[in-house]
Short mmCIF file of C-alpha atoms and ligand atoms in Angstrom, two decimals:
data_model
loop_
_atom_site.label_atom_id
_atom_site.label_comp_id
_atom_site.label_asym_id
_atom_site.label_seq_id
_atom_site.Cartn_x
_atom_site.Cartn_y
_atom_site.Cartn_z
CA UNK A 1 18.40 -9.51 35.79
CA UNK A 2 19.45 -12.86 37.30
CA UNK A 3 18.26 -15.82 35.26
CA UNK A 4 15.84 -18.43 36.49
CA UNK A 5 18.10 -20.78 38.43
CA UNK A 6 15.87 -23.05 40.47
CA UNK A 7 12.91 -25.23 39.68
CA UNK A 8 10.62 -26.72 42.31
CA UNK A 9 8.87 -30.03 41.72
CA UNK A 10 6.05 -30.83 44.13
CA UNK A 11 6.12 -34.63 44.11
CA UNK A 12 4.66 -35.77 47.39
CA UNK A 13 1.14 -36.78 46.27
CA UNK A 14 -0.13 -40.34 46.59
CA UNK A 15 -1.15 -40.83 42.96
CA UNK A 16 -4.32 -42.62 44.02
CA UNK A 17 -5.75 -42.51 40.49
CA UNK A 18 -3.00 -44.89 39.41
CA UNK A 19 -3.37 -47.49 42.14
CA UNK A 20 -2.28 -50.20 42.35
CA UNK A 21 0.68 -49.10 40.14
CA UNK A 22 1.52 -46.31 42.58
CA UNK A 23 1.38 -48.45 45.71
CA UNK A 24 5.16 -48.78 45.88
CA UNK A 25 6.22 -46.53 42.95
CA UNK A 26 5.88 -42.73 43.04
CA UNK A 27 3.46 -41.54 40.34
CA UNK A 28 6.18 -39.16 39.10
CA UNK A 29 8.24 -42.25 38.19
CA UNK A 30 5.59 -43.77 35.90
CA UNK A 31 7.14 -43.87 32.43
CA UNK A 32 5.80 -42.46 29.21
CA UNK A 33 7.65 -44.82 26.86
CA UNK A 34 10.92 -45.42 28.72
CA UNK A 35 11.24 -42.12 30.57
CA UNK A 36 9.66 -41.29 33.94
CA UNK A 37 7.31 -38.29 33.98
CA UNK A 38 9.60 -36.41 36.35
CA UNK A 39 12.54 -36.74 33.96
CA UNK A 40 10.53 -34.97 31.24
CA UNK A 41 9.91 -32.18 33.76
CA UNK A 42 13.58 -31.94 34.72
CA UNK A 43 14.58 -31.78 31.04
CA UNK A 44 12.11 -28.94 30.54
CA UNK A 45 13.56 -27.06 33.53
CA UNK A 46 17.07 -27.54 32.11
CA UNK A 47 15.90 -26.15 28.78
CA UNK A 48 14.79 -22.98 30.61
CA UNK A 49 18.26 -22.60 32.13
CA UNK A 50 17.57 -24.00 35.62
CA UNK A 51 20.53 -25.57 37.40
CA UNK A 52 18.98 -26.61 40.69
CA UNK A 53 16.12 -29.09 40.78
CA UNK A 54 14.40 -28.82 44.13
CA UNK A 55 12.10 -31.76 44.72
CA UNK A 56 9.46 -31.90 47.44
CA UNK A 57 8.94 -35.57 48.14
CA UNK A 58 7.14 -37.60 50.75
CA UNK A 59 7.19 -41.04 52.26
CA UNK A 60 7.78 -43.85 49.77
CA UNK A 61 9.46 -41.65 47.17
CA UNK A 62 13.04 -42.84 47.41
CA UNK A 63 13.01 -44.13 43.84
CA UNK A 64 13.10 -40.47 42.74
CA UNK A 65 16.41 -39.83 44.49
CA UNK A 66 17.87 -43.06 43.16
CA UNK A 67 16.81 -42.21 39.60
CA UNK A 68 18.70 -38.92 39.62
CA UNK A 69 21.86 -40.50 41.00
CA UNK A 70 24.58 -42.64 39.46
CA UNK A 71 24.05 -46.37 39.65
CA UNK A 72 27.62 -47.68 39.67
CA UNK A 73 26.58 -51.31 39.54
CA UNK A 74 24.39 -50.76 36.49
CA UNK A 75 27.00 -48.58 34.76
CA UNK A 76 29.61 -51.28 35.33
CA UNK A 77 27.32 -54.02 34.00
CA UNK A 78 26.51 -52.33 30.71
CA UNK A 79 29.79 -50.54 30.05
CA UNK A 80 31.08 -51.39 26.58
CA UNK A 81 27.86 -53.20 25.59
CA UNK A 82 25.28 -52.17 23.00
CA UNK A 83 23.02 -51.02 25.85
CA UNK A 84 25.30 -48.33 27.16
CA UNK A 85 23.53 -45.56 25.24
CA UNK A 86 20.31 -46.13 27.21
CA UNK A 87 21.88 -44.28 30.12
CA UNK A 88 23.47 -41.43 28.14
CA UNK A 89 20.55 -39.02 28.57
CA UNK A 90 20.05 -39.49 32.30
CA UNK A 91 23.79 -39.39 32.93
CA UNK A 92 24.06 -36.07 31.15
CA UNK A 93 21.15 -34.69 33.22
CA UNK A 94 22.83 -35.81 36.45
CA UNK A 95 26.03 -34.08 35.35
CA UNK A 96 24.41 -30.81 34.40
CA UNK A 97 22.40 -29.90 37.50
CA UNK A 98 22.09 -30.31 41.25
CA UNK A 99 19.22 -32.14 42.93
CA UNK A 100 18.00 -31.12 46.36
CA UNK A 101 15.19 -32.71 48.34
CA UNK A 102 12.90 -32.09 51.24
CA UNK A 103 9.94 -34.04 52.51
CA UNK A 104 6.42 -32.75 52.87
CA UNK A 105 5.21 -34.36 56.07
CA UNK A 106 1.50 -33.76 55.60
CA UNK A 107 -0.52 -33.43 52.39
CA UNK A 108 -2.10 -30.02 52.81
CA UNK A 109 -2.32 -28.94 49.17
CA UNK A 110 -0.16 -27.56 46.37
CA UNK A 111 0.35 -24.23 48.16
CA UNK A 112 1.61 -26.09 51.20
CA UNK A 113 3.93 -28.23 49.05
CA UNK A 114 5.42 -25.08 47.48
CA UNK A 115 5.83 -23.50 50.92
CA UNK A 116 7.63 -26.67 52.05
CA UNK A 117 10.12 -26.06 49.23
CA UNK A 118 11.12 -22.67 50.62
CA UNK A 119 14.10 -24.17 52.45
CA UNK A 120 15.44 -25.38 49.07
CA UNK A 121 14.61 -22.27 47.06
CA UNK A 122 15.34 -19.37 49.42
CA UNK A 123 13.84 -15.91 49.17
CA UNK A 124 16.37 -14.25 46.90
CA UNK A 125 15.06 -14.84 43.42
CA UNK A 126 12.20 -15.95 41.21
CA UNK A 127 11.83 -19.68 40.68
CA UNK A 128 9.94 -22.10 38.48
CA UNK A 129 7.41 -24.72 39.54
CA UNK A 130 6.73 -27.77 37.39
CA UNK A 131 3.96 -30.25 38.10
CA UNK A 132 5.34 -33.32 36.40
CA UNK A 133 1.94 -34.90 35.73
CA UNK A 134 1.23 -32.11 33.26
CA UNK A 135 3.46 -33.35 30.47
CA UNK A 136 4.19 -30.68 27.88
CA UNK A 137 5.62 -30.92 24.43
CA UNK A 138 6.55 -28.38 21.85
CA UNK A 139 7.44 -29.18 18.26
CA UNK A 140 9.39 -25.99 17.64
CA UNK A 141 11.96 -26.89 20.27
CA UNK A 142 11.00 -24.09 22.67
CA UNK A 143 9.60 -25.80 25.73
CA UNK A 144 6.74 -24.28 27.71
CA UNK A 145 8.99 -23.32 30.63
CA UNK A 146 11.51 -21.79 28.23
CA UNK A 147 8.72 -19.69 26.69
CA UNK A 148 7.60 -18.61 30.17
CA UNK A 149 11.16 -17.73 31.21
CA UNK A 150 11.29 -15.42 28.17
CA UNK A 151 8.08 -13.72 29.33
CA UNK A 152 9.45 -13.37 32.87
CA UNK A 153 12.65 -11.83 31.51
CA UNK A 154 10.56 -9.12 29.89
CA UNK A 155 8.34 -8.72 32.99
CA UNK A 156 10.57 -9.56 35.98
CA UNK A 157 8.16 -7.87 38.39
CA UNK A 158 5.45 -10.44 37.62
CA UNK A 159 4.71 -14.09 38.30
CA UNK A 160 3.84 -16.08 35.18
CA UNK A 161 1.35 -18.94 34.96
CA UNK A 162 0.77 -21.07 31.87
CA UNK A 163 -2.83 -21.26 30.68
CA UNK A 164 -4.84 -23.26 28.21
CA UNK A 165 -8.43 -22.93 27.09
CA UNK A 166 -10.52 -25.85 28.36
CA UNK A 167 -14.14 -26.88 27.73
CA UNK A 168 -16.56 -25.03 30.02
CA UNK A 169 -17.59 -28.24 31.82
CA UNK A 170 -13.98 -28.89 32.90
CA UNK A 171 -13.28 -25.69 34.83
CA UNK A 172 -13.77 -27.54 38.13
CA UNK A 173 -10.50 -29.44 37.50
CA UNK A 174 -8.29 -26.35 37.36
CA UNK A 175 -7.36 -22.97 38.69
CA UNK A 176 -9.15 -20.55 36.34
CA UNK A 177 -8.11 -16.96 35.60
CA UNK A 178 -9.65 -13.79 34.25
CA UNK A 179 -7.98 -10.60 33.11
CA UNK A 180 -7.08 -8.32 30.27
CA UNK A 181 -4.95 -9.27 27.26
CA UNK A 182 -2.01 -6.84 27.27
CA UNK A 183 -0.23 -8.31 24.28
CA UNK A 184 -0.92 -11.29 22.06
CA UNK A 185 -1.10 -14.41 24.22
CA UNK A 186 -0.40 -12.57 27.47
CA UNK A 187 -3.09 -11.67 30.00
CA UNK A 188 -2.70 -9.46 33.05
CA UNK A 189 -4.62 -11.44 35.65
CA UNK A 190 -7.25 -9.68 37.74
CA UNK A 191 -9.06 -12.70 39.18
CA UNK A 192 -8.31 -16.35 39.79
CA UNK A 193 -10.44 -19.10 41.30
CA UNK A 194 -9.47 -22.64 42.26
CA UNK A 195 -11.61 -25.30 40.60
CA UNK A 196 -14.81 -23.28 40.08
CA UNK A 197 -18.06 -24.92 38.99
CA UNK A 198 -18.65 -24.00 35.32
CA UNK A 199 -21.38 -21.49 36.25
CA UNK A 200 -18.97 -19.62 38.53
CA UNK A 201 -15.87 -19.80 36.32
CA UNK A 202 -14.58 -16.34 35.35
CA UNK A 203 -13.39 -17.71 31.97
CA UNK A 204 -12.30 -20.97 30.33
CA UNK A 205 -8.59 -20.24 30.76
CA UNK A 206 -7.20 -22.98 32.99
CA UNK A 207 -3.85 -22.86 34.72
CA UNK A 208 -1.67 -25.83 33.82
CA UNK A 209 1.20 -27.10 35.93
CA UNK A 210 3.86 -24.51 35.05
CA UNK A 211 4.52 -21.43 37.18
CA UNK A 212 7.24 -18.82 37.58
CA UNK A 213 6.88 -17.33 41.04
CA UNK A 214 8.33 -14.32 42.80
CA UNK A 215 9.92 -15.23 46.14
CA UNK A 216 7.41 -13.05 48.01
CA UNK A 217 4.90 -15.83 47.38
CA UNK A 218 6.37 -17.65 50.41
CA UNK A 219 5.30 -14.92 52.85
CA UNK A 220 1.84 -14.91 51.30
CA UNK A 221 1.57 -18.71 51.49
CA UNK A 222 2.43 -18.61 55.19
CA UNK A 223 -0.73 -16.62 55.75
CA UNK A 224 -2.96 -18.31 53.17
CA UNK A 225 -5.94 -20.01 54.78
CA UNK A 226 -7.11 -23.41 53.52
CA UNK A 227 -9.39 -22.95 50.50
CA UNK A 228 -10.97 -25.37 48.04
CA UNK A 229 -11.00 -28.92 49.45
CA UNK A 230 -9.64 -27.65 52.78
CA UNK A 231 -6.18 -27.35 51.19
CA UNK A 232 -3.74 -24.45 50.96
CA UNK A 233 -4.04 -23.39 47.33
CA UNK A 234 -1.33 -21.67 45.28
CA UNK A 235 -4.19 -20.11 43.27
CA UNK A 236 -5.43 -18.25 46.38
CA UNK A 237 -1.92 -17.02 47.23
CA UNK A 238 -1.39 -15.84 43.64
CA UNK A 239 -4.67 -13.90 43.76
CA UNK A 240 -3.06 -11.63 46.36
CA UNK A 241 -0.32 -10.77 43.86
CA UNK A 242 -2.80 -10.53 40.98
CA UNK A 243 -4.62 -7.78 42.88
CA UNK A 244 -1.36 -5.82 42.76
CA UNK A 245 -1.06 -6.45 39.01
CA UNK A 246 1.80 -8.90 39.48
CA UNK A 247 0.49 -12.03 37.75
CA UNK A 248 0.62 -12.71 34.02
CA UNK A 249 -1.10 -15.64 32.34
CA UNK A 250 0.64 -16.94 29.24
CA UNK A 251 -1.03 -18.92 26.44
CA UNK A 252 1.80 -21.31 25.68
CA UNK A 253 2.69 -22.75 22.30
CA UNK A 254 2.58 -26.51 22.32
CA UNK A 255 0.66 -29.47 23.67
CA UNK A 256 -0.07 -30.55 27.19
CA UNK A 257 -1.18 -33.94 28.42
CA UNK A 258 -2.89 -34.46 31.75
CA UNK A 259 -0.87 -37.46 32.89
CA UNK A 260 -2.58 -37.27 36.27
CA UNK A 261 -5.45 -39.15 34.61
CA UNK A 262 -5.24 -42.57 33.00
CA UNK A 263 -6.83 -41.23 29.80
CA UNK A 264 -4.31 -38.38 29.48
CA UNK A 265 -1.47 -40.74 30.26
CA UNK A 266 -2.49 -43.12 27.48
CA UNK A 267 -2.87 -40.18 25.04
CA UNK A 268 0.64 -38.97 25.94
CA UNK A 269 2.05 -42.47 25.49
CA UNK A 270 0.49 -42.82 22.04
CA UNK A 271 1.59 -39.33 21.01
CA UNK A 272 5.22 -39.80 22.03
CA UNK A 273 5.30 -43.29 20.54
CA UNK A 274 4.06 -42.04 17.17
CA UNK A 275 6.52 -39.13 17.27
CA UNK A 276 9.54 -41.24 18.09
CA UNK A 277 8.82 -44.05 15.68
C1 G1P B 1 -3.29 -27.98 40.61
C2 G1P B 1 -3.69 -26.54 40.90
C3 G1P B 1 -4.64 -26.03 39.83
C4 G1P B 1 -4.02 -26.21 38.45
C5 G1P B 1 -3.60 -27.68 38.24
C6 G1P B 1 -2.81 -27.85 36.96
O1 G1P B 1 -4.43 -28.80 40.77
O2 G1P B 1 -4.28 -26.48 42.19
O3 G1P B 1 -4.92 -24.67 40.06
O4 G1P B 1 -4.93 -25.81 37.46
O5 G1P B 1 -2.75 -28.13 39.32
O6 G1P B 1 -2.56 -29.20 36.71
P1 G1P B 1 -4.31 -30.41 40.91
O7 G1P B 1 -4.28 -30.93 39.50
O8 G1P B 1 -3.07 -30.70 41.67
O9 G1P B 1 -5.57 -30.84 41.62
#
C-alpha cells in the first residue's frame, strides 16, 4: 500500500472574523506564539509522512509562499548570531518537503477549494486535507493526522474524517456524522449533514478539519451541487462515498482548538504558552 504522500491545505478564505488583522495578512499566517497556524499544519502533515504540501491559495496570500521559502537576506543577517536558532525549525521543514501552489479564483466553498487542488494532487492516490485553523495537539507525540494515517493504512478502501463530540447547540458550526461503531473510536459513517440545526443533527459528532480522502472524491466533487450556504460542500461529496460504506469517522486522541474564532485562538495561545514555558 503506498503511503500518504500529499497533503492539501485549503487556504484561500478571507478570514473576515479576524479583520482588520487579516486585511493584508492571510489568516493562515496568524501566529500562535511565534509560529503561523499553517506551519503547525505542515508539521502535522510531515509527522504523518507527507512529502508534498499542496496549498490552495487566493489573492493576497503571497506571504504563505514567502514563509515556506529561504530568505537569503535574513539568513545572512543572523548567521553566527544568537538568533540563528529561530530559523532552524522552518529551515528544516523547507528542506524536508516540496511546496506546490494553485489559486482558487472564486470562493465557492471547501468542496470547491479541494477540487481546485486536484491539479496538485492528481488522481493516483489517497491524500490528506488539513484545515489549518483547526489547530490540533497531542501530548503523546502521535499527531491527529498520524493517527488517521494509521487508520487509513488498516482500511485503505475508506476515507477517514476526524470527529469530536460537541455540545448539541453547536452542531450548526460543523459537518455532523452518524453511523455504527465498528471498533473502539472508529465509526462507519452512514449519514453526514453540513451544519445542521441542533434539532436536525443526526448526532453530536462533529467533523474537524482533518480528512484523508480517496482520489475518487474529485469526480464526485465535479458533480456536487451547491449545498449549505450555496457552497460546494465536501460533506455532501463524502456522503456519496458513505452510502457505499467508504467513510470512517475517527475519534482522535488529543486536543483541538478552533482558531477560526477569536476565542479559540486565544485559548490555543494560552495553552501553547503554558506548555512551552
Ligand atoms: C468546514 C466543513 C465542516 C467541518 C469544519 C471543520 O467548515 O465544511 O464540515 O466541520 O470545516 O472545521 P468551515 O469551518 O470551513 O465553515
